[in-house]
Coordinates of C-alpha atoms in Angstrom, one line a residue:
Chain D
M1 CA 30.8 -163.7 42.0
P2 CA 31.0 -167.8 42.1
L3 CA 29.4 -168.3 39.2
E4 CA 32.0 -166.3 37.2
Q5 CA 33.9 -169.7 37.2
V6 CA 31.6 -171.8 35.4
K7 CA 32.6 -172.7 31.7
S8 CA 30.3 -175.3 31.2
L9 CA 26.7 -176.2 31.4
H10 CA 25.4 -180.2 32.0
F11 CA 21.7 -180.7 31.3
D12 CA 19.5 -183.2 32.6
V13 CA 17.4 -184.2 29.6
F14 CA 14.3 -186.2 30.1
G15 CA 12.1 -183.5 31.6
T16 CA 14.4 -180.5 31.7
V17 CA 14.8 -180.4 27.9
V18 CA 12.2 -182.3 26.3
D19 CA 8.6 -183.1 27.5
W20 CA 8.7 -187.0 27.0
R21 CA 5.2 -187.3 28.3
T22 CA 3.4 -185.4 26.0
S23 CA 5.7 -186.7 23.1
V24 CA 5.7 -190.4 23.9
V25 CA 1.8 -190.4 24.7
T26 CA 1.2 -188.7 21.1
E27 CA 3.1 -191.1 19.1
L28 CA 1.4 -194.3 21.3
K29 CA -1.8 -193.1 21.0
E30 CA -1.1 -192.5 17.1
F31 CA 0.5 -196.3 17.1
G32 CA -2.8 -197.3 19.1
K33 CA -5.4 -195.9 16.3
R34 CA -3.3 -197.4 13.4
K35 CA -2.9 -200.6 15.1
D36 CA -6.9 -200.7 16.6
I37 CA -5.8 -201.2 20.3
E38 CA -7.8 -198.9 22.3
I39 CA -6.0 -198.4 26.1
D40 CA -5.0 -195.6 28.3
W41 CA -1.8 -194.3 26.7
F42 CA -1.6 -192.1 29.3
Q43 CA -1.1 -194.5 31.9
F44 CA 1.2 -196.8 29.6
A45 CA 3.4 -193.9 29.2
D46 CA 3.6 -193.4 33.0
D47 CA 3.9 -197.0 33.7
W48 CA 7.2 -197.0 31.2
R49 CA 8.5 -194.3 33.0
D50 CA 7.6 -195.9 36.5
L51 CA 9.9 -198.7 35.4
Y52 CA 13.0 -196.6 34.6
Q53 CA 14.3 -195.9 38.1
P54 CA 14.2 -199.5 39.1
S55 CA 15.6 -200.6 35.7
M56 CA 18.5 -198.8 36.2
E57 CA 18.9 -199.5 39.7
A58 CA 19.9 -203.2 39.1
V59 CA 22.6 -201.7 36.8
R60 CA 23.7 -199.2 39.6
C61 CA 24.1 -201.9 42.3
G62 CA 25.7 -204.0 40.3
D63 CA 23.5 -207.0 40.1
R64 CA 23.7 -206.2 36.1
E65 CA 26.5 -205.0 33.7
W66 CA 26.1 -201.6 32.9
R67 CA 23.9 -201.2 29.4
P68 CA 22.7 -198.6 27.4
L69 CA 19.3 -197.2 28.3
D70 CA 17.9 -198.2 25.3
M71 CA 18.2 -202.0 26.3
L72 CA 16.4 -201.0 29.9
H73 CA 13.8 -199.4 27.5
R74 CA 13.3 -202.0 25.8
E75 CA 12.9 -204.6 28.7
S76 CA 10.5 -202.4 30.5
L77 CA 8.5 -201.9 27.1
I78 CA 7.7 -205.6 26.7
T79 CA 7.0 -206.2 30.3
L80 CA 4.2 -203.4 29.7
I81 CA 3.1 -204.9 26.3
S82 CA 2.5 -208.1 27.9
R83 CA 0.7 -206.4 31.1
H84 CA -1.5 -204.4 28.9
N85 CA -2.4 -207.3 26.8
I86 CA -0.9 -205.8 23.6
T87 CA -0.2 -208.6 21.0
G88 CA 0.5 -209.6 17.7
L89 CA 3.6 -206.7 17.5
T90 CA 6.6 -207.6 15.1
E91 CA 10.3 -206.9 16.7
E92 CA 10.6 -204.4 14.4
E93 CA 7.4 -202.5 15.9
I94 CA 8.9 -202.8 19.2
D95 CA 12.1 -201.3 18.0
H96 CA 10.5 -198.4 16.4
L97 CA 8.1 -197.8 19.7
N98 CA 11.2 -198.3 22.0
K99 CA 12.9 -195.5 20.3
V100 CA 10.0 -192.9 20.6
W101 CA 12.4 -191.7 23.5
H102 CA 15.0 -190.8 20.4
R103 CA 11.9 -188.5 19.2
L104 CA 11.1 -186.7 22.2
T105 CA 10.2 -183.0 21.5
P106 CA 11.9 -180.2 23.6
W107 CA 9.9 -177.9 25.8
P108 CA 9.3 -174.7 23.7
D109 CA 12.0 -172.6 25.6
C110 CA 14.7 -174.8 24.8
V111 CA 16.1 -174.6 21.4
E112 CA 16.4 -170.6 21.6
G113 CA 17.8 -170.8 25.0
L114 CA 20.2 -173.1 24.2
S115 CA 21.4 -171.5 21.5
R116 CA 21.8 -168.3 23.6
L117 CA 23.7 -170.4 26.1
K118 CA 26.2 -171.7 23.4
T119 CA 27.5 -168.6 22.5
K120 CA 29.7 -168.4 26.1
Y121 CA 29.6 -171.9 27.5
I122 CA 30.1 -175.4 26.4
L123 CA 26.8 -177.1 26.3
A124 CA 26.9 -180.9 27.5
T125 CA 24.4 -183.5 28.1
L126 CA 24.0 -185.2 31.4
S127 CA 21.2 -187.7 30.8
N128 CA 20.9 -190.9 31.5
G129 CA 19.9 -191.5 27.9
N130 CA 22.6 -193.3 25.6
V131 CA 24.7 -191.4 23.1
S132 CA 22.2 -192.5 19.7
L133 CA 18.9 -191.6 21.7
L134 CA 20.7 -188.0 22.5
V135 CA 22.3 -187.6 18.9
N136 CA 19.2 -188.6 17.2
M137 CA 17.4 -186.4 19.6
A138 CA 19.1 -183.1 19.2
K139 CA 19.6 -184.1 15.1
K140 CA 15.7 -184.3 15.0
S141 CA 14.9 -180.9 17.2
G142 CA 18.1 -178.6 16.6
L143 CA 19.5 -178.9 19.9
P144 CA 22.9 -177.4 19.7
W145 CA 25.0 -179.4 22.1
D146 CA 28.4 -179.5 22.0
A147 CA 29.5 -182.7 23.5
I148 CA 26.7 -185.8 24.1
L149 CA 28.4 -187.2 27.4
G150 CA 26.5 -188.8 30.8
A151 CA 25.6 -192.3 31.6
E152 CA 27.0 -194.0 28.8
P153 CA 30.3 -192.6 28.3
N154 CA 30.8 -192.7 32.0
R155 CA 29.4 -196.4 32.4
G156 CA 27.0 -195.5 35.2
Y157 CA 23.7 -194.3 35.8
K158 CA 23.0 -190.9 37.7
P159 CA 23.2 -190.4 40.7
Q160 CA 26.0 -192.5 40.6
A161 CA 29.4 -190.1 41.0
Q162 CA 31.0 -191.0 37.9
C163 CA 28.7 -189.2 35.4
Y164 CA 29.1 -185.9 37.5
L165 CA 32.7 -186.2 38.0
G166 CA 33.3 -187.9 34.8
N167 CA 31.8 -185.3 32.8
A168 CA 33.9 -182.5 34.1
R169 CA 37.0 -184.9 33.7
Y170 CA 36.2 -185.2 29.8
L171 CA 36.1 -181.3 29.7
D172 CA 39.2 -181.1 31.7
L173 CA 37.4 -178.6 33.9
E174 CA 37.0 -178.8 37.9
P175 CA 33.5 -179.5 38.8
A176 CA 33.3 -175.9 40.1
E177 CA 33.5 -174.7 36.7
C178 CA 30.2 -176.8 35.7
M179 CA 26.7 -176.3 36.3
L180 CA 23.7 -178.7 36.1
V181 CA 20.8 -177.6 34.4
A182 CA 18.0 -179.7 35.5
A183 CA 13.9 -179.8 36.5
H184 CA 14.9 -182.1 39.4
N185 CA 15.8 -181.1 43.0
G186 CA 17.6 -184.4 43.5
D187 CA 19.8 -184.1 40.5
L188 CA 20.8 -180.8 41.5
D189 CA 21.6 -182.1 45.0
T190 CA 23.7 -184.7 43.9
A191 CA 25.6 -182.4 41.5
R192 CA 26.0 -179.6 44.3
S193 CA 27.3 -182.5 46.5
H194 CA 30.0 -183.0 44.1
G195 CA 31.1 -179.4 43.6
Y196 CA 28.9 -178.6 40.5
R197 CA 26.8 -175.3 40.4
T198 CA 23.1 -175.6 40.4
A199 CA 20.1 -174.0 38.2
F200 CA 16.8 -175.3 38.7
V201 CA 14.2 -174.8 36.0
V202 CA 10.8 -176.2 37.2
R203 CA 8.7 -178.0 34.6
P204 CA 5.3 -178.1 36.5
T205 CA 3.7 -180.4 33.8
E206 CA 6.3 -182.8 33.2
Y207 CA 4.7 -185.5 35.0
G208 CA 1.2 -184.3 33.9
P209 CA -1.3 -182.2 35.5
G210 CA -1.8 -184.0 38.6
Q211 CA 2.1 -183.4 39.2
D212 CA 3.4 -182.8 42.9
I213 CA 7.2 -183.1 42.8
D214 CA 9.5 -180.6 41.6
M215 CA 7.1 -178.2 41.6
E216 CA 9.5 -175.6 43.6
A217 CA 12.8 -175.2 43.9
E218 CA 13.8 -177.1 47.4
S219 CA 17.2 -175.4 47.9
D220 CA 19.2 -172.2 47.4
W221 CA 20.1 -172.9 44.0
D222 CA 22.6 -170.8 42.2
I223 CA 19.6 -169.8 39.3
V224 CA 15.9 -170.7 39.9
T225 CA 13.7 -170.1 36.9
D226 CA 11.2 -171.4 34.8
S227 CA 12.8 -171.7 31.4
M228 CA 16.2 -172.3 29.2
N229 CA 15.7 -168.5 28.4
G230 CA 15.8 -167.4 31.9
V231 CA 19.2 -169.3 32.3
A232 CA 20.3 -167.5 29.9
D233 CA 18.8 -164.5 31.1
A234 CA 20.5 -165.2 35.1
L235 CA 24.0 -165.8 33.3
G236 CA 24.1 -162.5 30.8
C237 CA 23.7 -164.6 27.6
Chain C
M1 CA 24.6 -198.8 -4.1
P2 CA 26.1 -199.3 -1.2
L3 CA 26.8 -196.0 -0.1
E4 CA 23.3 -195.5 0.4
Q5 CA 23.5 -197.5 3.5
V6 CA 25.9 -194.9 4.9
K7 CA 23.9 -192.8 8.3
S8 CA 27.0 -191.3 9.8
L9 CA 30.3 -189.7 8.8
H10 CA 33.5 -190.4 11.3
F11 CA 36.2 -187.8 10.9
D12 CA 40.1 -188.0 11.3
V13 CA 40.9 -184.6 12.7
F14 CA 44.4 -183.9 12.5
G15 CA 45.7 -183.0 9.1
T16 CA 42.0 -184.3 7.8
V17 CA 39.9 -181.7 9.1
V18 CA 42.5 -178.9 10.7
D19 CA 45.7 -178.1 9.3
W20 CA 47.9 -178.8 12.4
R21 CA 51.2 -177.9 11.2
T22 CA 50.5 -174.6 10.0
S23 CA 48.6 -173.5 13.4
V24 CA 51.3 -175.2 15.3
V25 CA 54.3 -173.2 13.9
T26 CA 52.2 -170.0 14.1
E27 CA 51.3 -170.1 17.6
L28 CA 55.0 -171.3 18.5
K29 CA 56.7 -168.4 16.2
E30 CA 54.5 -165.7 17.9
F31 CA 55.5 -167.1 21.7
G32 CA 59.4 -167.5 20.6
K33 CA 59.4 -163.8 19.6
R34 CA 57.7 -162.8 22.8
K35 CA 59.9 -164.8 24.7
D36 CA 62.9 -164.0 22.8
I37 CA 63.7 -167.5 21.7
E38 CA 65.1 -168.2 18.5
I39 CA 65.0 -171.6 16.9
D40 CA 63.6 -173.3 13.9
W41 CA 59.8 -173.6 15.1
F42 CA 59.2 -175.7 12.1
Q43 CA 61.5 -178.3 13.1
F44 CA 60.1 -177.5 16.7
A45 CA 56.3 -178.3 15.2
D46 CA 57.5 -181.6 13.4
D47 CA 59.5 -183.0 16.2
W48 CA 56.5 -182.6 18.3
R49 CA 54.4 -184.5 15.7
D50 CA 57.3 -187.2 15.3
L51 CA 56.6 -187.9 18.9
Y52 CA 53.2 -188.4 18.5
Q53 CA 52.8 -192.0 17.2
P54 CA 55.7 -193.1 20.1
S55 CA 54.0 -191.5 22.7
M56 CA 50.5 -193.4 22.0
E57 CA 52.3 -196.6 21.2
A58 CA 53.1 -197.3 24.9
V59 CA 49.4 -197.1 25.5
R60 CA 48.5 -199.2 22.8
C61 CA 50.3 -202.1 23.8
G62 CA 49.8 -202.1 27.4
D63 CA 52.9 -200.8 29.0
R64 CA 50.8 -197.2 30.2
E65 CA 47.6 -197.0 31.4
W66 CA 45.1 -195.2 29.0
R67 CA 45.7 -191.5 29.3
P68 CA 44.2 -188.5 27.1
L69 CA 46.4 -187.3 24.1
D70 CA 46.8 -183.8 26.0
M71 CA 49.1 -185.6 28.6
L72 CA 51.1 -187.4 26.0
H73 CA 51.5 -184.4 24.2
R74 CA 52.6 -182.4 27.4
E75 CA 55.1 -184.8 28.2
S76 CA 56.4 -184.6 24.5
L77 CA 56.6 -181.0 24.9
I78 CA 58.5 -181.0 27.7
T79 CA 61.1 -183.6 26.4
L80 CA 61.4 -181.0 23.4
I81 CA 61.7 -177.8 25.6
S82 CA 64.7 -179.4 26.9
R83 CA 66.2 -180.9 23.6
H84 CA 65.6 -177.2 22.1
N85 CA 67.5 -175.7 25.3
I86 CA 64.5 -173.5 26.1
T87 CA 64.8 -172.4 29.8
G88 CA 62.5 -170.5 32.1
L89 CA 59.2 -171.4 31.3
T90 CA 56.3 -171.5 33.8
E91 CA 54.2 -174.3 34.3
E92 CA 51.1 -171.8 33.1
E93 CA 53.2 -170.9 29.8
I94 CA 53.8 -174.9 29.2
D95 CA 50.2 -175.7 29.5
H96 CA 49.2 -173.2 27.5
L97 CA 51.5 -173.8 25.1
N98 CA 50.7 -177.6 25.0
K99 CA 47.0 -176.7 24.3
V100 CA 47.6 -175.1 21.4
W101 CA 46.6 -178.3 19.9
H102 CA 43.0 -177.1 21.1
R103 CA 43.1 -174.2 19.0
L104 CA 44.2 -175.4 15.6
T105 CA 42.6 -174.1 12.3
P106 CA 40.8 -175.9 9.9
W107 CA 41.6 -176.3 6.2
P108 CA 39.4 -173.5 4.4
D109 CA 37.0 -176.1 2.8
C110 CA 36.2 -177.3 6.3
V111 CA 32.9 -175.8 8.0
E112 CA 31.3 -175.5 4.7
G113 CA 31.7 -179.1 3.7
L114 CA 30.9 -180.1 7.1
S115 CA 27.9 -178.1 7.3
R116 CA 26.6 -179.4 4.4
L117 CA 27.3 -183.0 5.1
K118 CA 25.5 -182.0 8.5
T119 CA 22.1 -182.0 7.0
K120 CA 21.9 -185.6 6.0
Y121 CA 24.2 -187.2 7.9
I122 CA 25.5 -187.7 11.8
L123 CA 29.2 -186.2 12.0
A124 CA 31.1 -187.9 14.7
T125 CA 35.0 -187.5 15.5
L126 CA 37.2 -190.3 15.2
S127 CA 40.2 -188.9 16.5
N128 CA 43.0 -189.7 19.1
G129 CA 42.5 -186.1 20.5
N130 CA 40.8 -185.9 24.1
V131 CA 37.5 -184.8 24.3
S132 CA 38.0 -181.1 25.4
L133 CA 40.7 -180.6 23.1
L134 CA 38.1 -181.6 20.6
V135 CA 35.2 -179.5 22.1
N136 CA 37.4 -176.4 22.7
M137 CA 38.6 -176.5 18.8
A138 CA 35.4 -177.0 17.4
K139 CA 33.8 -173.9 19.7
K140 CA 36.7 -171.8 18.6
S141 CA 36.1 -172.7 14.6
G142 CA 32.4 -173.4 14.6
L143 CA 33.0 -177.0 13.4
P144 CA 29.4 -178.7 14.0
W145 CA 30.0 -182.1 15.3
D146 CA 26.7 -184.0 16.6
A147 CA 28.9 -186.2 19.0
I148 CA 32.7 -185.8 20.2
L149 CA 34.0 -189.5 19.7
G150 CA 37.2 -191.5 19.2
A151 CA 39.9 -192.4 21.2
E152 CA 38.7 -190.8 24.8
P153 CA 35.3 -192.7 25.2
N154 CA 36.6 -195.6 23.5
R155 CA 39.6 -195.6 26.0
G156 CA 42.0 -196.6 23.2
Y157 CA 44.4 -195.1 20.0
K158 CA 43.7 -195.7 16.6
P159 CA 44.4 -197.9 15.0
Q160 CA 43.0 -200.0 17.9
A161 CA 40.0 -201.8 17.1
Q162 CA 37.9 -200.1 20.1
C163 CA 38.1 -196.9 18.3
Y164 CA 36.3 -197.9 15.0
L165 CA 33.9 -200.4 16.6
G166 CA 33.2 -198.5 20.0
N167 CA 32.2 -195.3 17.5
A168 CA 29.9 -197.6 15.6
R169 CA 28.5 -198.8 18.8
Y170 CA 28.1 -195.6 20.5
L171 CA 25.9 -194.5 17.8
D172 CA 23.8 -198.0 17.5
L173 CA 24.9 -198.4 13.7
E174 CA 26.8 -201.1 12.0
P175 CA 30.2 -200.2 10.8
A176 CA 28.3 -200.8 7.5
E177 CA 26.2 -197.7 8.0
C178 CA 29.5 -195.9 9.2
M179 CA 32.0 -194.0 6.7
L180 CA 35.5 -192.5 7.7
V181 CA 36.7 -189.5 6.4
A182 CA 40.7 -189.0 6.4
A183 CA 43.7 -188.2 4.7
H184 CA 45.6 -190.8 5.9
N185 CA 45.8 -194.5 3.8
G186 CA 46.5 -196.1 6.8
D187 CA 43.6 -194.9 8.8
L188 CA 41.2 -195.6 5.9
D189 CA 42.7 -199.3 5.5
T190 CA 42.1 -200.0 9.4
A191 CA 38.3 -198.7 9.4
R192 CA 37.5 -200.6 5.8
S193 CA 38.8 -203.7 7.8
H194 CA 36.3 -203.3 10.6
G195 CA 33.5 -202.7 8.0
Y196 CA 33.3 -199.2 7.3
R197 CA 33.2 -197.3 3.9
T198 CA 35.9 -194.9 3.4
A199 CA 36.4 -191.6 1.9
F200 CA 40.1 -190.4 1.2
V201 CA 40.7 -186.2 1.3
V202 CA 44.1 -185.7 0.1
R203 CA 45.9 -183.2 2.1
P204 CA 49.0 -182.4 -0.1
T205 CA 50.4 -179.9 2.5
E206 CA 49.8 -181.2 5.9
Y207 CA 53.3 -182.3 6.6
G208 CA 54.6 -179.1 4.7
P209 CA 56.0 -178.4 1.3
G210 CA 58.4 -181.7 1.5
Q211 CA 55.4 -184.2 2.1
D212 CA 55.8 -187.4 0.9
I213 CA 52.8 -189.5 2.2
D214 CA 49.5 -189.7 1.3
M215 CA 50.0 -187.7 -1.6
E216 CA 47.5 -189.9 -3.0
A217 CA 44.8 -193.0 -2.8
E218 CA 46.8 -196.2 -2.2
S219 CA 43.5 -198.0 -2.7
D220 CA 39.9 -197.9 -4.2
W221 CA 38.2 -196.1 -1.5
D222 CA 34.7 -195.3 -1.8
I223 CA 35.4 -191.7 -2.1
V224 CA 38.3 -190.0 -3.3
T225 CA 38.7 -186.2 -3.4
D226 CA 40.6 -183.1 -2.2
S227 CA 38.3 -181.2 -0.1
M228 CA 35.2 -181.6 2.5
N229 CA 32.9 -180.2 -0.2
G230 CA 34.1 -182.8 -2.5
V231 CA 32.8 -185.6 0.2
A232 CA 29.6 -183.4 0.6
D233 CA 29.6 -183.2 -3.8
A234 CA 30.0 -187.1 -3.9
L235 CA 27.2 -188.0 -1.1
G236 CA 24.7 -185.5 -2.7
C237 CA 24.7 -183.0 -0.3

């Protein structure tokens, strides 16, 4: 069975491990109440996420040098603060708001599921989040990573090949010994094209109640499930 | 008090966290018995370590491109196998022997001391060991790192500046928010020159019973102790 070769699990984080939308909106709403700012914070969070791919694209295509996601997030935040006519924020307040991405909350199945998986596999991040973001998130929530890898140590952004190939190389493993765990069919498709095994974890509310993408497996991924415990079950952990 | 600024602890690993000499000799002796090879395995281990600095120096000075320590260790091992007239080893046996550095045993105080420190600080490796070596070592012995950093993600070998400065940058911290924990005065000296705080943990048997270096603190390091629990005591963990 080919899954017996797998020695390491690599995790997409935003959406797959943490519920970014609920976490961001919860903090933004509290901030708005404290500062007496009344806007649609769901819209603000969705707008922020909408700027995520374009901000990385300028780096991927070589128009800009590689820089950590915190910097891209902050640029997008400044754009949105202006677009939503929010005024009077200090640099410290903006920095703190920006680091809400360091404080995202895991889906309820993750700490238990990852802890089960850790007994048998090397667990690494394969996220576009930068190292400090992922380390701070893990410290806050008890995510038991063995290695913080992904975009920053590989100087690229998914779906750039160096992220997948570099993660395998850092662990001195072949891609066939690596499995990507993700809630996004596109990410899994790229990982498979580079030789990874694949596990799809459906997260039907990642984008809120009206979500219409990644609602089901769009290929014959090695594992298809709806929780991190489901991945652990499938891998006999 | 300046130590209140410290948010992250960065660890030298070989000698400071793990007892490389005893671990290597124990495995080499077992290997020799199995293969009926009778040589002085202490000498072999010390010879291997003696080739460590020269092998990195060729990379540091730019004569060779950066490559992981596993590759340098393997080249040194091949040299020593020849020098000690050992013949008939397969590539697999050589690979397995080489990875003894992935299987080193921590000093007895480390897992407990690090676990205490982890409650209050980010714990990162600042080792010349490559990522897979450090990940495999941590999995085997339960070393609770938050981030595997050091030589490989910074593409340099200590005492090159990018190792110290890069570790701080990966965590989005100032050097003054970082403390190096090491059993080697020279390493601490370099770390301090880059703005790190410093903790010296004396390991008087790292090099065996005749050790005559790093037997005491040679400067006014912020912390001077003889165990990882001593570092935890000093930092109030």
